[in-house]
Amino acid sequence: MHWITRFSAFFSAALAMILLSPSLQSFSPAAAIRSSHPYADEFKPQQNSDYSSFRESPMFRNAEQCRSSGEDSGVCNPNLVHVAITLDIDYLRGSIAAVNSILQHSMCPQSVFFHFLVSSESQNLESLIRSTFPKLTNLKIYYFAPETVQSLISSSVRQALEQPLNYARNYLADLLEPCVKRVIYLDSDLVVVDDIVKLWKTGLGQRTIGAPEYCHANFTKYFTGGFWSDKRFNGTFKGRNPCYFNTGVMVIDLKKWRRFRFTKRIEKWMEIQKMERIYELGSLPPFLLVFAGHVAPISHRWNQHGLGGDNVRGSCRDLHSGPVSLLHWSGSGKPWLRLDSKLPCPLDTLWAPYDLYKHSH
């Protein structure tokens, strides 16, 4: 009983921290909850597609010092911050929580333009987004045709990584308007706990993409032995210092992307994969092949990733050391599923305050 009391106290402390603080940019993981989870290895939740009912988000207005968002001038207004995120039924709850978190922590929420990527032409998702965020005018739905990439997708370690929409990030330069020269791409399983404009203003220098890099990670594990033994393939990294980066949080210079035709370069590696089987992990390795060693480094605070555990068992994880601006549940364990199943990891309570699903509380 004493253990249960202490465990409950940890949950309460985490929830209070995020509810009472307007931002977690100074939150030090040194005092973070320890994420041991006695049932995580046995917990294999099923995706719930009954996400038809969400609470309406409150109205968020720009502070006085914000530059005009120019709502009447639409997507091409130069004062806008552009954010791209996917929408599908299994991850819809996560996408809505991500948007809610961005709006809550932004000083200029009306200056953020959301580009939502869908792979179904059904109007249900657009209607749901507009009813959940009725005051959010800076948004647009983009249809990504699954057949664009379907024939290039190889089997992966987890079925979710094989979905065509998971590859839509490769085609942002084609999907978004030519006047959109920069975009932040975000996965659906994260929350932002800092002002998104700080990430938007990241300098990329001569690079096309920026992301937090993790050079201590074992880079070789992202490719097969056949890849590393064949100079036709591993030679692509010659003269580079490749580091792992997570593609769920990226700042992309679309002008450079279009100029250098990076979509075609990624597709070329996917074609090779279909013939040679040079990697096992979905959409990440082609990005590493094209960009690793050529990434503008962004502070790790902008992708505290891996909170969903590994790609198979989804065990609980701790935060990395350092301050936090974005919490990312990459991996197989998603916070909304674990919370609903009454078997959450301690850090899942940091996601809960942004959840707008009606029947989740």
CSV table of C-alpha atoms in Angstrom, one decimal:
chain,number,residue,atom,x,y,z
A,1,MET,CA,0.0,0.0,0.0
A,2,HIS,CA,2.9,2.3,0.7
A,3,TRP,CA,4.2,1.7,-2.8
A,4,ILE,CA,0.8,2.6,-4.3
A,5,THR,CA,0.6,5.8,-2.4
A,6,ARG,CA,4.0,6.9,-3.5
A,7,PHE,CA,3.2,6.0,-7.1
A,8,SER,CA,0.0,8.0,-7.0
A,9,ALA,CA,1.8,10.9,-5.6
A,10,PHE,CA,4.2,10.8,-8.6
A,11,PHE,CA,1.3,11.0,-11.0
A,12,SER,CA,-0.3,13.9,-9.1
A,13,ALA,CA,3.0,15.8,-9.1
A,14,ALA,CA,3.4,15.4,-12.9
A,15,LEU,CA,-0.1,16.5,-13.6
A,16,ALA,CA,0.1,19.5,-11.3
A,17,MET,CA,3.4,20.5,-12.9
A,18,ILE,CA,2.0,20.8,-16.4
A,19,LEU,CA,-1.4,22.3,-15.3
A,20,LEU,CA,0.1,25.0,-13.2
A,21,SER,CA,3.0,26.0,-15.4
A,22,PRO,CA,2.4,28.0,-18.5
A,23,SER,CA,5.4,26.4,-20.1
A,24,LEU,CA,7.9,23.6,-19.4
A,25,GLN,CA,10.9,25.2,-21.1
A,26,SER,CA,12.7,25.3,-17.8
A,27,PHE,CA,11.5,21.9,-16.6
A,28,SER,CA,14.5,19.9,-15.6
A,29,PRO,CA,14.3,16.1,-16.1
A,30,ALA,CA,16.7,15.7,-13.2
A,31,ALA,CA,13.6,15.9,-11.1
A,32,ALA,CA,11.5,13.9,-13.6
A,33,ILE,CA,9.3,10.9,-12.7
A,34,ARG,CA,11.0,7.6,-13.0
A,35,SER,CA,9.3,5.7,-15.7
A,36,SER,CA,9.3,2.1,-14.5
A,37,HIS,CA,6.2,0.3,-15.5
A,38,PRO,CA,5.6,-3.2,-14.2
A,39,TYR,CA,3.0,-4.2,-16.8
A,40,ALA,CA,4.4,-2.5,-19.9
A,41,ASP,CA,5.9,-5.6,-21.5
A,42,GLU,CA,2.5,-7.4,-21.3
A,43,PHE,CA,0.4,-4.4,-22.5
A,44,LYS,CA,-0.4,-4.6,-26.2
A,45,PRO,CA,-3.3,-2.2,-26.7
A,46,GLN,CA,-5.5,-2.2,-29.8
A,47,GLN,CA,-6.1,1.0,-31.8
A,48,ASN,CA,-9.4,2.6,-31.1
A,49,SER,CA,-11.0,4.2,-34.2
A,50,ASP,CA,-14.1,5.6,-32.3
A,51,TYR,CA,-12.8,9.2,-32.1
A,52,SER,CA,-15.9,11.0,-33.4
A,53,SER,CA,-16.5,13.1,-30.3
A,54,PHE,CA,-14.1,15.8,-29.1
A,55,ARG,CA,-14.6,18.8,-26.8
A,56,GLU,CA,-14.4,22.2,-28.4
A,57,SER,CA,-11.0,23.9,-27.9
A,58,PRO,CA,-11.0,27.3,-26.2
A,59,MET,CA,-10.3,30.4,-28.2
A,60,PHE,CA,-6.6,31.5,-28.4
A,61,ARG,CA,-5.8,35.0,-29.4
A,62,ASN,CA,-2.6,36.7,-30.3
A,63,ALA,CA,-0.8,38.9,-27.8
A,64,GLU,CA,-0.6,42.6,-28.5
A,65,GLN,CA,3.0,42.4,-29.6
A,66,CYS,CA,2.3,39.9,-32.3
A,67,ARG,CA,2.6,41.0,-35.9
A,68,SER,CA,-0.6,40.8,-37.9
A,69,SER,CA,-1.4,37.3,-38.9
A,70,GLY,CA,-3.1,38.6,-42.0
A,71,GLU,CA,-5.9,36.1,-42.0
A,72,ASP,CA,-7.4,37.6,-45.1
A,73,SER,CA,-4.3,37.1,-47.2
A,74,GLY,CA,-4.3,33.3,-46.6
A,75,VAL,CA,-1.5,30.8,-46.6
A,76,CYS,CA,1.0,33.0,-48.4
A,77,ASN,CA,1.2,35.7,-45.6
A,78,PRO,CA,4.9,36.0,-44.7
A,79,ASN,CA,4.1,36.5,-41.0
A,80,LEU,CA,2.7,32.9,-40.6
A,81,VAL,CA,4.4,30.0,-38.9
A,82,HIS,CA,3.7,26.9,-40.9
A,83,VAL,CA,3.1,23.5,-39.2
A,84,ALA,CA,2.3,20.3,-41.1
A,85,ILE,CA,0.8,17.3,-39.3
A,86,THR,CA,-1.0,14.1,-40.5
A,87,LEU,CA,-4.6,13.2,-39.7
A,88,ASP,CA,-5.9,9.6,-39.7
A,89,ILE,CA,-8.5,7.9,-37.6
A,90,ASP,CA,-6.1,5.8,-35.4
A,91,TYR,CA,-3.9,8.8,-34.5
A,92,LEU,CA,-6.5,11.5,-34.7
A,93,ARG,CA,-6.6,11.9,-30.9
A,94,GLY,CA,-2.9,12.5,-30.8
A,95,SER,CA,-3.0,15.0,-33.7
A,96,ILE,CA,-5.7,17.0,-31.9
A,97,ALA,CA,-3.7,17.0,-28.7
A,98,ALA,CA,-0.6,18.2,-30.6
A,99,VAL,CA,-2.5,21.1,-32.2
A,100,ASN,CA,-4.1,22.0,-28.8
A,101,SER,CA,-0.6,22.1,-27.1
A,102,ILE,CA,0.8,24.3,-29.8
A,103,LEU,CA,-2.0,26.8,-29.5
A,104,GLN,CA,-1.9,26.8,-25.7
A,105,HIS,CA,1.8,27.7,-25.6
A,106,SER,CA,2.0,30.1,-28.5
A,107,MET,CA,2.2,33.8,-27.8
A,108,CYS,CA,0.8,34.3,-31.4
A,109,PRO,CA,-1.5,31.3,-31.9
A,110,GLN,CA,-3.5,33.1,-34.7
A,111,SER,CA,-0.3,33.4,-36.6
A,112,VAL,CA,0.2,29.6,-36.8
A,113,PHE,CA,-1.0,28.0,-40.0
A,114,PHE,CA,-1.8,24.2,-39.8
A,115,HIS,CA,-1.4,22.1,-42.9
A,116,PHE,CA,-3.2,18.8,-42.3
A,117,LEU,CA,-2.3,15.8,-44.4
A,118,VAL,CA,-5.0,13.1,-45.0
A,119,SER,CA,-5.0,9.9,-47.1
A,120,SER,CA,-8.8,9.6,-47.3
A,121,GLU,CA,-11.0,11.9,-49.3
A,122,SER,CA,-13.8,11.7,-46.7
A,123,GLN,CA,-14.9,15.0,-45.3
A,124,ASN,CA,-15.3,13.6,-41.8
A,125,LEU,CA,-11.8,14.4,-40.6
A,126,GLU,CA,-12.0,18.0,-41.9
A,127,SER,CA,-15.4,18.5,-40.3
A,128,LEU,CA,-14.2,17.1,-37.0
A,129,ILE,CA,-11.1,19.4,-36.9
A,130,ARG,CA,-13.1,22.4,-37.7
A,131,SER,CA,-15.7,21.6,-35.1
A,132,THR,CA,-13.0,21.0,-32.5
A,133,PHE,CA,-11.2,24.2,-33.3
A,134,PRO,CA,-14.0,26.4,-34.6
A,135,LYS,CA,-12.0,29.7,-34.2
A,136,LEU,CA,-9.0,28.3,-36.0
A,137,THR,CA,-9.1,29.9,-39.4
A,138,ASN,CA,-5.5,29.3,-40.5
A,139,LEU,CA,-5.8,25.7,-41.6
A,140,LYS,CA,-6.1,23.6,-44.8
A,141,ILE,CA,-6.6,20.0,-45.5
A,142,TYR,CA,-4.3,18.4,-48.1
A,143,TYR,CA,-5.1,15.0,-49.7
A,144,PHE,CA,-2.2,12.7,-50.1
A,145,ALA,CA,-3.0,9.9,-52.5
A,146,PRO,CA,-1.8,6.6,-51.1
A,147,GLU,CA,-0.9,5.3,-54.6
A,148,THR,CA,1.8,8.0,-54.8
A,149,VAL,CA,4.0,5.9,-52.6
A,150,GLN,CA,2.2,2.5,-52.2
A,151,SER,CA,4.3,0.6,-54.7
A,152,LEU,CA,7.5,1.9,-53.0
A,153,ILE,CA,6.7,0.8,-49.4
A,154,SER,CA,8.5,-2.2,-48.0
A,155,SER,CA,7.4,-4.3,-45.0
A,156,SER,CA,8.6,-3.0,-41.7
A,157,VAL,CA,9.1,-4.1,-38.0
A,158,ARG,CA,5.7,-2.5,-37.2
A,159,GLN,CA,2.6,-2.4,-39.4
A,160,ALA,CA,1.9,1.2,-38.5
A,161,LEU,CA,5.2,2.2,-40.1
A,162,GLU,CA,4.0,0.8,-43.5
A,163,GLN,CA,1.0,3.2,-43.8
A,164,PRO,CA,1.2,5.5,-46.9
A,165,LEU,CA,0.4,8.6,-44.8
A,166,ASN,CA,3.6,7.9,-42.8
A,167,TYR,CA,5.5,8.9,-46.0
A,168,ALA,CA,3.5,12.1,-46.7
A,169,ARG,CA,6.3,14.1,-45.1
A,170,ASN,CA,8.4,13.2,-48.2
A,171,TYR,CA,6.0,15.1,-50.4
A,172,LEU,CA,5.4,18.3,-48.5
A,173,ALA,CA,7.3,20.3,-51.2
A,174,ASP,CA,4.7,19.1,-53.7
A,175,LEU,CA,1.6,19.2,-51.6
A,176,LEU,CA,2.0,22.7,-50.0
A,177,GLU,CA,1.7,25.9,-52.0
A,178,PRO,CA,4.9,27.2,-53.7
A,179,CYS,CA,4.7,30.4,-51.6
A,180,VAL,CA,5.3,28.2,-48.4
A,181,LYS,CA,9.1,28.3,-48.2
A,182,ARG,CA,9.5,26.7,-44.8
A,183,VAL,CA,7.5,24.3,-42.7
A,184,ILE,CA,7.7,22.5,-39.4
A,185,TYR,CA,6.8,18.8,-39.7
A,186,LEU,CA,5.4,17.2,-36.6
A,187,ASP,CA,4.3,13.6,-35.8
A,188,SER,CA,0.9,13.0,-34.3
A,189,ASP,CA,2.2,11.5,-31.0
A,190,LEU,CA,3.7,14.5,-29.4
A,191,VAL,CA,2.9,17.7,-27.4
A,192,VAL,CA,4.7,21.0,-27.6
A,193,VAL,CA,5.2,22.7,-24.2
A,194,ASP,CA,7.0,25.8,-25.5
A,195,ASP,CA,6.3,28.6,-28.0
A,196,ILE,CA,6.5,27.0,-31.5
A,197,VAL,CA,7.9,30.2,-32.9
A,198,LYS,CA,11.2,29.4,-31.2
A,199,LEU,CA,11.5,26.3,-33.3
A,200,TRP,CA,10.3,28.1,-36.4
A,201,LYS,CA,13.2,30.6,-36.1
A,202,THR,CA,15.9,28.0,-36.0
A,203,GLY,CA,18.7,28.8,-38.4
A,204,LEU,CA,19.4,26.1,-41.0
A,205,GLY,CA,22.4,27.8,-42.7
A,206,GLN,CA,23.1,26.0,-45.9
A,207,ARG,CA,21.1,22.9,-44.9
A,208,THR,CA,17.7,21.8,-46.1
A,209,ILE,CA,16.4,20.3,-42.9
A,210,GLY,CA,17.0,20.9,-39.2
A,211,ALA,CA,16.4,18.3,-36.5
A,212,PRO,CA,17.9,17.2,-33.1
A,213,GLU,CA,20.7,14.8,-33.8
A,214,TYR,CA,21.8,11.9,-31.6
A,215,CYS,CA,25.4,11.1,-32.6
A,216,HIS,CA,25.8,8.7,-29.6
A,217,ALA,CA,23.2,6.3,-31.1
A,218,ASN,CA,24.4,3.2,-32.9
A,219,PHE,CA,23.9,4.4,-36.5
A,220,THR,CA,24.8,1.0,-38.0
A,221,LYS,CA,21.7,-0.7,-36.6
A,222,TYR,CA,19.4,1.3,-38.9
A,223,PHE,CA,20.6,-0.7,-41.9
A,224,THR,CA,21.2,-4.4,-42.7
A,225,GLY,CA,24.4,-6.2,-42.8
A,226,GLY,CA,24.0,-6.4,-46.6
A,227,PHE,CA,24.0,-2.6,-46.8
A,228,TRP,CA,27.2,-2.2,-44.8
A,229,SER,CA,29.0,-4.9,-46.7
A,230,ASP,CA,28.2,-3.4,-50.1
A,231,LYS,CA,30.2,-0.4,-51.2
A,232,ARG,CA,27.5,0.5,-53.7
A,233,PHE,CA,25.3,1.4,-50.7
A,234,ASN,CA,27.5,2.3,-47.8
A,235,GLY,CA,29.6,4.5,-50.0
A,236,THR,CA,26.8,7.1,-49.8
A,237,PHE,CA,28.1,8.1,-46.3
A,238,LYS,CA,31.7,8.6,-47.5
A,239,GLY,CA,32.9,12.0,-46.4
A,240,ARG,CA,29.9,12.5,-44.2
A,241,ASN,CA,29.6,12.2,-40.4
A,242,PRO,CA,26.1,10.6,-40.3
A,243,CYS,CA,24.1,10.8,-37.0
A,244,TYR,CA,20.7,9.4,-36.2
A,245,PHE,CA,17.9,11.9,-36.2
A,246,ASN,CA,14.1,11.4,-35.6
A,247,THR,CA,12.0,12.5,-38.6
A,248,GLY,CA,9.0,13.2,-36.4
A,249,VAL,CA,10.2,16.8,-35.7
A,250,MET,CA,11.9,18.6,-38.6
A,251,VAL,CA,12.2,22.2,-39.8
A,252,ILE,CA,12.3,22.0,-43.6
A,253,ASP,CA,13.5,24.6,-46.1
A,254,LEU,CA,11.0,23.8,-48.9
A,255,LYS,CA,12.6,26.2,-51.3
A,256,LYS,CA,15.9,24.2,-51.2
A,257,TRP,CA,14.0,20.9,-51.1
A,258,ARG,CA,12.3,21.7,-54.4
A,259,ARG,CA,15.5,23.0,-56.0
A,260,PHE,CA,17.5,19.9,-55.2
A,261,ARG,CA,14.6,17.5,-55.8
A,262,PHE,CA,15.0,15.6,-52.6
A,263,THR,CA,11.7,13.7,-53.0
A,264,LYS,CA,13.2,11.9,-56.0
A,265,ARG,CA,16.4,11.1,-54.0
A,266,ILE,CA,14.3,9.5,-51.2
A,267,GLU,CA,12.2,7.6,-53.7
A,268,LYS,CA,15.4,6.2,-55.4
A,269,TRP,CA,16.5,4.7,-52.1
A,270,MET,CA,13.0,3.2,-51.6
A,271,GLU,CA,13.3,1.6,-55.0
A,272,ILE,CA,16.7,0.1,-54.0
A,273,GLN,CA,15.1,-1.2,-50.8
A,274,LYS,CA,12.4,-3.1,-52.7
A,275,MET,CA,15.1,-5.0,-54.5
A,276,GLU,CA,18.0,-5.3,-52.0
A,277,ARG,CA,16.4,-5.1,-48.5
A,278,ILE,CA,18.9,-2.6,-47.0
A,279,TYR,CA,16.9,-1.6,-43.9
A,280,GLU,CA,14.0,-2.7,-41.7
A,281,LEU,CA,12.4,0.4,-40.3
A,282,GLY,CA,9.8,2.1,-42.5
A,283,SER,CA,10.2,5.8,-43.6
A,284,LEU,CA,13.2,6.7,-41.4
A,285,PRO,CA,16.2,5.1,-43.3
A,286,PRO,CA,15.6,6.8,-46.6
A,287,PHE,CA,15.8,10.1,-44.8
A,288,LEU,CA,19.0,9.0,-43.1
A,289,LEU,CA,20.5,8.0,-46.4
A,290,VAL,CA,19.8,11.3,-48.0
A,291,PHE,CA,20.3,13.7,-45.1
A,292,ALA,CA,22.4,12.2,-42.3
A,293,GLY,CA,25.5,14.2,-41.9
A,294,HIS,CA,23.9,17.2,-43.7
A,295,VAL,CA,21.4,18.2,-40.9
A,296,ALA,CA,21.3,21.5,-39.2
A,297,PRO,CA,21.4,20.5,-35.5
A,298,ILE,CA,18.5,21.7,-33.3
A,299,SER,CA,18.5,21.6,-29.5
A,300,HIS,CA,17.5,18.2,-28.1
A,301,ARG,CA,14.8,20.0,-26.0
A,302,TRP,CA,12.7,20.0,-29.2
A,303,ASN,CA,12.4,16.3,-29.4
A,304,GLN,CA,12.3,14.4,-26.1
A,305,HIS,CA,11.6,11.3,-28.2
A,306,GLY,CA,11.2,7.6,-27.4
A,307,LEU,CA,8.5,8.0,-24.7
A,308,GLY,CA,6.4,5.3,-26.5
A,309,GLY,CA,9.2,2.7,-25.8
A,310,ASP,CA,10.6,0.5,-28.6
A,311,ASN,CA,8.9,-0.5,-31.8
A,312,VAL,CA,7.7,-3.9,-30.4
A,313,ARG,CA,7.0,-3.9,-26.6
A,314,GLY,CA,6.4,-0.2,-26.0
A,315,SER,CA,8.0,-0.2,-22.5
A,316,CYS,CA,8.0,2.9,-20.4
A,317,ARG,CA,10.9,5.4,-20.8
A,318,ASP,CA,12.4,8.2,-18.8
A,319,LEU,CA,13.1,11.7,-20.1
A,320,HIS,CA,16.5,12.5,-21.5
A,321,SER,CA,18.6,14.9,-19.4
A,322,GLY,CA,18.1,18.6,-20.1
A,323,PRO,CA,15.2,21.1,-20.6
A,324,VAL,CA,12.0,20.1,-22.4
A,325,SER,CA,10.2,22.0,-25.2
A,326,LEU,CA,8.5,19.0,-26.9
A,327,LEU,CA,7.5,15.5,-25.6
A,328,HIS,CA,7.4,12.8,-28.2
A,329,TRP,CA,5.8,9.4,-27.7
A,330,SER,CA,7.7,7.7,-30.6
A,331,GLY,CA,7.7,4.0,-30.4
A,332,SER,CA,4.8,1.5,-30.2
A,333,GLY,CA,3.2,2.8,-26.9
A,334,LYS,CA,0.8,5.7,-27.3
A,335,PRO,CA,-0.3,7.7,-24.2
A,336,TRP,CA,-4.0,7.8,-25.1
A,337,LEU,CA,-4.2,4.0,-25.4
A,338,ARG,CA,-2.2,3.4,-22.2
A,339,LEU,CA,-4.3,6.0,-20.3
A,340,ASP,CA,-7.6,4.5,-21.5
A,341,SER,CA,-6.4,1.0,-20.5
A,342,LYS,CA,-5.6,2.2,-17.0
A,343,LEU,CA,-2.0,1.1,-17.4
A,344,PRO,CA,-0.3,4.4,-18.2
A,345,CYS,CA,3.4,5.1,-17.9
A,346,PRO,CA,4.1,7.9,-15.5
A,347,LEU,CA,5.1,10.4,-18.2
A,348,ASP,CA,1.8,9.8,-20.1
A,349,THR,CA,0.2,12.2,-17.5
A,350,LEU,CA,2.1,15.0,-19.2
A,351,TRP,CA,0.1,14.3,-22.4
A,352,ALA,CA,-3.3,14.1,-20.8
A,353,PRO,CA,-4.0,17.8,-20.2
A,354,TYR,CA,-4.0,18.5,-23.9
A,355,ASP,CA,-6.4,15.6,-24.7
A,356,LEU,CA,-9.8,16.9,-26.0
A,357,TYR,CA,-11.5,13.5,-26.4
A,358,LYS,CA,-14.8,13.8,-24.6
A,359,HIS,CA,-14.8,10.3,-23.0
A,360,SER,CA,-11.2,10.3,-21.8
A,361,HIS,CA,-11.7,11.8,-18.4
